[in-house]
Coordinates of C-alpha atoms in Angstrom, one line a residue:
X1 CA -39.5 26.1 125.8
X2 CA -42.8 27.5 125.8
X3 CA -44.5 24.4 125.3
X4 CA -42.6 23.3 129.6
X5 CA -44.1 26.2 130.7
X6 CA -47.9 25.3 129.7
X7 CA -47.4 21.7 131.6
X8 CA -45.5 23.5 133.8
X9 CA -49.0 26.0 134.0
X10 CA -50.5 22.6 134.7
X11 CA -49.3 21.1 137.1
X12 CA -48.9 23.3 139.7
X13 CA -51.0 26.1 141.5
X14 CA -52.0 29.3 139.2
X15 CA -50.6 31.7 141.6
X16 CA -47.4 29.6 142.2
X17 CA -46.8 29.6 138.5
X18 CA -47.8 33.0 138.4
X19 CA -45.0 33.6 141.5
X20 CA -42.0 31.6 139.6
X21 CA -42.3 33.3 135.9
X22 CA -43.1 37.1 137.2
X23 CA -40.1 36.4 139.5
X24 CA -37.8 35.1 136.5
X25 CA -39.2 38.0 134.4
X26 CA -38.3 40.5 136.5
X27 CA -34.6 38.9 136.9
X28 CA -34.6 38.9 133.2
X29 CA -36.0 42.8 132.9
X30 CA -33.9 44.3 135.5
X31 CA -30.6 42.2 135.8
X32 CA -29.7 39.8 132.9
X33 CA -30.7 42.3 129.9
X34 CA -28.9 45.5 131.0
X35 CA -25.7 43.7 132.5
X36 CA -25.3 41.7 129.4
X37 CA -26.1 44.7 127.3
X38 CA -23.4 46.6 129.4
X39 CA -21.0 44.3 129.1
X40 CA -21.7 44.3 125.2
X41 CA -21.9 48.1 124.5
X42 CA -19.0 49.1 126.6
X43 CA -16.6 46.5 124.7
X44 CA -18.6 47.6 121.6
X45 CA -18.0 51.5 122.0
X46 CA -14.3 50.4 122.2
X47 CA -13.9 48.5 119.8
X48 CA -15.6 51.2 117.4
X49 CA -13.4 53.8 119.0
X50 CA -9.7 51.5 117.6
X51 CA -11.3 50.7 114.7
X52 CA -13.6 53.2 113.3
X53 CA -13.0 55.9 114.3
X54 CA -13.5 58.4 117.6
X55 CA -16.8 60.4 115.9
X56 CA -18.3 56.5 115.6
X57 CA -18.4 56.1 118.9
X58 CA -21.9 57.4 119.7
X59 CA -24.1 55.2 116.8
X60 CA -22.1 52.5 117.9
X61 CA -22.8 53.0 121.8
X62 CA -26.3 54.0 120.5
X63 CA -26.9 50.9 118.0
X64 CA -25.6 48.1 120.5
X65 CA -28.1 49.0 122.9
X66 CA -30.5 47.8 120.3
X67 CA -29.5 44.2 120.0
X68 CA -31.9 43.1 122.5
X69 CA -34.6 44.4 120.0
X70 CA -33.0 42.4 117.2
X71 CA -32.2 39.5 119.2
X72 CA -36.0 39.2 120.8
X73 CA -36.9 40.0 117.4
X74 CA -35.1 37.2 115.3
X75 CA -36.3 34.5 117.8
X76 CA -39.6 35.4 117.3
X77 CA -39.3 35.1 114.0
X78 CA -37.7 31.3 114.4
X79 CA -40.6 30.2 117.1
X80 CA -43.1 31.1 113.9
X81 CA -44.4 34.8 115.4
X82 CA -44.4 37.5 113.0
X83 CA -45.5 39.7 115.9
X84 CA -41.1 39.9 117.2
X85 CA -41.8 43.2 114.7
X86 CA -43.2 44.7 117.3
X87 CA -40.5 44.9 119.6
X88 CA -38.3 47.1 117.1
X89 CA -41.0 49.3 116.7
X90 CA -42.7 49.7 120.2
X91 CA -39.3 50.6 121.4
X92 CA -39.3 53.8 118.8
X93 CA -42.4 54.8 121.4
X94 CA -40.6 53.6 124.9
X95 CA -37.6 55.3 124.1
X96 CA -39.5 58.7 124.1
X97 CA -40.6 58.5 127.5
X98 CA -37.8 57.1 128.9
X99 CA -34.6 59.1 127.5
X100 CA -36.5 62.5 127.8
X101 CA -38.9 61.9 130.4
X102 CA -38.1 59.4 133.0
X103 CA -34.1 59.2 132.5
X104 CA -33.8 63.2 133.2
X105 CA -36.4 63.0 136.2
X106 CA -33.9 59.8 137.9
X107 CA -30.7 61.8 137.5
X108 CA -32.5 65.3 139.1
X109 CA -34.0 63.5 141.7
X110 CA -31.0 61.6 142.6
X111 CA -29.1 64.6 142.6
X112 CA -31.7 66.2 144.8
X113 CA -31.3 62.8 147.4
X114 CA -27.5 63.7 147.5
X115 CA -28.1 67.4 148.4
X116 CA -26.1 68.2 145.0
X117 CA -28.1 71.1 144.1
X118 CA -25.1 72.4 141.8
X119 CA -25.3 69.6 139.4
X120 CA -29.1 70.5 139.5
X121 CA -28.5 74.2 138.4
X122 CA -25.4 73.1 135.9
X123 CA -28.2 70.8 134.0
X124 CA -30.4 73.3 134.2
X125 CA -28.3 75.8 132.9
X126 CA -27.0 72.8 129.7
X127 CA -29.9 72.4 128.6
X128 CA -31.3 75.8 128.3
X129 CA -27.6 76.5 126.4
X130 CA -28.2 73.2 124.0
X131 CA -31.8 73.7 123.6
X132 CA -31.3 74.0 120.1
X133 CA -29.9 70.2 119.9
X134 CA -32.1 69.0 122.5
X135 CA -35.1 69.8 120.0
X136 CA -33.0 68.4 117.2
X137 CA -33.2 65.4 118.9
X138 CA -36.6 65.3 120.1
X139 CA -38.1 66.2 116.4
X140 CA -35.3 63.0 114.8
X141 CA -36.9 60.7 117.9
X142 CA -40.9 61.6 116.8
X143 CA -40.3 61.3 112.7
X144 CA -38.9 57.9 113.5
X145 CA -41.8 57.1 115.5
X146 CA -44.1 57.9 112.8
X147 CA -42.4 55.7 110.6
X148 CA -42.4 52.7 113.2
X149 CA -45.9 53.9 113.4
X150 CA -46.5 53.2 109.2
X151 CA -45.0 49.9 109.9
X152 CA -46.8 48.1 112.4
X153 CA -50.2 49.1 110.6
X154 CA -48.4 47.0 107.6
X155 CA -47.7 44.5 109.5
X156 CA -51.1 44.4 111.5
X157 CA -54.1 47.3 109.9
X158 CA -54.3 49.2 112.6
X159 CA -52.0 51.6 114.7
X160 CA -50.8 50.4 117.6
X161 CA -53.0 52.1 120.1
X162 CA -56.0 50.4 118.9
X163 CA -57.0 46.2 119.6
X164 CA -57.0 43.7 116.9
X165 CA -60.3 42.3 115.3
X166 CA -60.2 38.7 115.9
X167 CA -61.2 38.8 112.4
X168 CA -58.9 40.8 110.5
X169 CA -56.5 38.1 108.1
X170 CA -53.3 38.2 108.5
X171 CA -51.4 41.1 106.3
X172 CA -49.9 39.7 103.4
X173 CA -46.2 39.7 102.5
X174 CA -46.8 42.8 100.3
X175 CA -47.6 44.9 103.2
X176 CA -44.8 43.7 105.1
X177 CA -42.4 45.0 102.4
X178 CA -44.1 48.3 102.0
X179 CA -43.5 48.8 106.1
X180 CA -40.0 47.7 105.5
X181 CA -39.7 50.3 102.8
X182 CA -41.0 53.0 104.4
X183 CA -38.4 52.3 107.6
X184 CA -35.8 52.3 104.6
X185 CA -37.0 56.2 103.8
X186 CA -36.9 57.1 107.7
X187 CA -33.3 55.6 107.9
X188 CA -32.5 57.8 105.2
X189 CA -34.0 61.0 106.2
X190 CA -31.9 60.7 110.1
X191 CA -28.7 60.5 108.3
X192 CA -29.3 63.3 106.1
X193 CA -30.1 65.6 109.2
X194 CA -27.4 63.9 111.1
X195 CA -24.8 64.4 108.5
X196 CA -25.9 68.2 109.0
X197 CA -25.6 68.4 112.4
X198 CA -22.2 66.2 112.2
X199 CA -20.7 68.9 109.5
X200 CA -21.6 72.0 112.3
X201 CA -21.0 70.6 115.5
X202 CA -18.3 67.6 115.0
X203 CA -17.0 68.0 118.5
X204 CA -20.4 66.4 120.1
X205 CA -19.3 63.0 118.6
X206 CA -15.9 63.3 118.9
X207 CA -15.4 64.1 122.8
X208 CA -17.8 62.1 124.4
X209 CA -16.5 60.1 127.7
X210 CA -14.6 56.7 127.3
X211 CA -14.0 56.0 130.9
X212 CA -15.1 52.9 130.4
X213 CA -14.9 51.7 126.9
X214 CA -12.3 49.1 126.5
X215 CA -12.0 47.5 123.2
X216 CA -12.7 43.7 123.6
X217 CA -13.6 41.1 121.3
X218 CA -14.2 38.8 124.3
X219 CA -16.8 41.0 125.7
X220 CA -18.9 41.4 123.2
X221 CA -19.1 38.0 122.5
X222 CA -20.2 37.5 126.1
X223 CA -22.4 39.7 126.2
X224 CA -23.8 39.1 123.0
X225 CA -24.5 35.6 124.0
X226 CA -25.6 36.2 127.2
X227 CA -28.5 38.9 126.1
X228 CA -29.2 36.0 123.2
X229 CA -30.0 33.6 126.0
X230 CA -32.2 36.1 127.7
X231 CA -34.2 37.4 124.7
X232 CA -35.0 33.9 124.2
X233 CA -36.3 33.3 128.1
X234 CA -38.3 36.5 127.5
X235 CA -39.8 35.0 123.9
X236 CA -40.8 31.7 126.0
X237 CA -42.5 33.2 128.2
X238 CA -45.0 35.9 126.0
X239 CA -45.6 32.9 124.3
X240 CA -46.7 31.0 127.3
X241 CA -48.7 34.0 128.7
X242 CA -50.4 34.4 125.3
X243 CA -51.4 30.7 125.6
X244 CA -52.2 30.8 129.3
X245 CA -54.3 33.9 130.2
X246 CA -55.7 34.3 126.6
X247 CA -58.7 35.4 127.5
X248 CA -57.8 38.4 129.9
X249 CA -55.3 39.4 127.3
X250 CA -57.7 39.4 124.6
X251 CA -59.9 42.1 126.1
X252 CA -56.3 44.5 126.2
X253 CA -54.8 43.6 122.6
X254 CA -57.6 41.6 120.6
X255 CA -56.3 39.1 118.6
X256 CA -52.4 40.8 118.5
X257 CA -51.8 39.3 122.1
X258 CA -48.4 38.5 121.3
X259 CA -47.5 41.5 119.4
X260 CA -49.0 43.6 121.8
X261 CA -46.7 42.1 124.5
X262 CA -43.6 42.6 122.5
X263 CA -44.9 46.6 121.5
X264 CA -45.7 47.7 125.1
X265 CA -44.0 45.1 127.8
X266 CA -41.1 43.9 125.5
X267 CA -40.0 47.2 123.8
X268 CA -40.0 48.1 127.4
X269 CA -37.7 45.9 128.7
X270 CA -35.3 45.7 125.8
X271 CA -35.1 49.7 126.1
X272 CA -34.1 49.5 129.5
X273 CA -30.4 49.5 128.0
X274 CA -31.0 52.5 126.7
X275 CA -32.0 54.3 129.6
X276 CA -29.0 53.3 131.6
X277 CA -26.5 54.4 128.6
X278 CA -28.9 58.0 129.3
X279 CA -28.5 58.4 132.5
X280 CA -25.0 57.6 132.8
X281 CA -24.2 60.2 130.0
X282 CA -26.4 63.1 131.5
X283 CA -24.7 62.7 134.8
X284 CA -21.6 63.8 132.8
X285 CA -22.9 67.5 132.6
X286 CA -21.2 68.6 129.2
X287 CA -22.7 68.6 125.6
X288 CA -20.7 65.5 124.4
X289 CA -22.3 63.4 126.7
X290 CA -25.7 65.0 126.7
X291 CA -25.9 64.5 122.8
X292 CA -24.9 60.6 123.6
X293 CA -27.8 60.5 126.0
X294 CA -30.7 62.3 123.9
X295 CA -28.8 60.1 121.3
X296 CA -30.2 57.4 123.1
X297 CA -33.9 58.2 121.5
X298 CA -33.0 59.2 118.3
X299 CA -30.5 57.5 117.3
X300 CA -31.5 53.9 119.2
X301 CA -35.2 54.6 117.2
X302 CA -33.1 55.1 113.7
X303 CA -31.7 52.0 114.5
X304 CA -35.0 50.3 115.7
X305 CA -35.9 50.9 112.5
X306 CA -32.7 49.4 110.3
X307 CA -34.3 46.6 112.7
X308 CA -37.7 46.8 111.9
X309 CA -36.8 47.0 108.4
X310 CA -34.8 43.7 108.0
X311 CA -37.5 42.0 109.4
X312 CA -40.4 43.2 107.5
X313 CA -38.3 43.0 104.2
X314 CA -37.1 39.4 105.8
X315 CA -41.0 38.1 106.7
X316 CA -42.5 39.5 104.1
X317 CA -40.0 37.8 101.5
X318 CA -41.0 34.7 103.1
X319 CA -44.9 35.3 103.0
X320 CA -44.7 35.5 99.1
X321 CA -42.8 32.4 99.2
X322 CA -45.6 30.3 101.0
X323 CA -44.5 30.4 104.8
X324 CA -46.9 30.4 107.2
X325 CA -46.7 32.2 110.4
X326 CA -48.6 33.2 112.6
X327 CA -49.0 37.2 114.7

């Protein structure tokens, strides 16, 4: 697909092409991901609710909301790109902003457009009462960072913040496996502090909001399909754009262009799920739903990292076998 959209570079005018993919992009971004990830994590939810049990219902709403990570991810990984890791991981970092940060801000300031000042003061007044698990959830979302952290200088040699020496070799498969063991040890830790938390305060899992969680097999394969589809439009065209404007992107990322893409542009779009399942859920004003949308950071960057994991362990497997791939 990628490979149409260079002759498609081509052949017409720069800023036409430039026009037509940011257009499809942002269709992608804003509409196809989060409806088919709605679609998905609402039938999900339901579906987890029959079968697993009510107190599963929150890693489950959580978790789904990741399969555009794994998705985008695993189709990396078959167009030859270790760099997919990236999209795991650089969602532990746009999850931070977004679920404590931007998602809060959007629900206050809608609030504020409506003239509902109450539901202003009633947040207010939660979160001061749930501080306690507000910071429980913060401190879960920043130890999974630093592990997501740990992993992409495994997979790369330096932290994500810094660009890529056009000469640095690729890591080898040994590195790969160490940053998919040290995901393995994060993974751990959040279920021994969530176990804790489960054991003292059951009720936060167990009454959250099903309004609109309807247990269907038929939704989730739709919507699991559809967000495939997507992820793999969104693949095509980092791939194109690393190709294409190379040389602008090389002074932002260095040699990592396509990981980079994934950590900061991709990570951002496949979290966008995410923040919808926060909003929603801190509109709700009780501490159920509040600890389903901070849940939405901590547990979505636990899960980012059972991600990040099977593909480091995955790659890196293949490395020591003799693959070749390339960032």
């Amino acid at each position: 697909m990628n490979h149409y959209l260079v002759e498609l570079h081509q052949q017409i005018d720069n800023l036409l092409f430039l026009i037509i993919s940011g257009t499809i992009s942002v269709i992608l971004c804003f509409w196809c991901i989060p409806q088919t990830t709605g679609i998905m994590v609402d039938s999900a939810a339901g579906l987890a609710g029959k079968y697993l049990g009510r107190d599963q219902r929150t890693l489950v709403i959580n978790s789904s909301t990741n399969n555009p990570e794994l998705f985008s991810m695993l189709i990396a990984f078959g167009l030859g790109r270790i760099g997919g890791l990236a999209n795991p991981l650089g969602s532990n970092f746009s999850n931070i902003y977004l679920m404590f940060v931007l998602a809060p801000i959007f629900v206050i300031l809608k609030w504020f457009v409506r003239g509902e000042s109450a539901n202003i003061r009633h947040f207010y007044k939660l979160l001061v009462k749930e501080k306690a698990l507000c910071l429980w959830h913060i401190i879960m979302s920043l130890i999974m960072f630093c592990f997501a952290t740990f992993a992409y200088w495994c997979m790369t040699g330096v932290n994500q913040f810094s660009r890529l020496n056009e000469k640095m070799p690729l890591r080898s498969g040994f590195f790969l496996l160490l940053g998919g063991i040290g995901c393995l040890v994060g993974i751990a830790i959040f279920f021994w502090f969530e176990n804790k938390l489960k054991a003292k305060r059951i009720e936060l899992f167990e009454e959250i909001s099903e309004e609109e969680h309807k247990a269907s097999w038929r939704g989730f394969l739709l919507g699991t399909v559809g967000l495939i589809a997507s992820c793999y439009f969104i693949n095509a065209f980092f791939l194109a754009w690393s190709e294409i404007y190379s040389s602008a992107l090389r002074e932002i990322f260095g040699a990592a262009i396509f990981a980079g893409l994934h950590y900061f542009v991709g990570s951002l779009i496949t979290s966008l799920p995410e923040m919808t399942v926060a909003i929603e859920n801190y509109e709700r004003l009780d501490a159920p739903d509040l600890n389903t949308a901070m849940a939405s950071a901590s547990q979505s960057n636990m899960t980012n990292l059972a991600i990040a994991a099977l593909g480091s362990l995955l790659m890196g497997s293949f490395l020591l076998l003799g693959f070749n791939y390339k960032l």
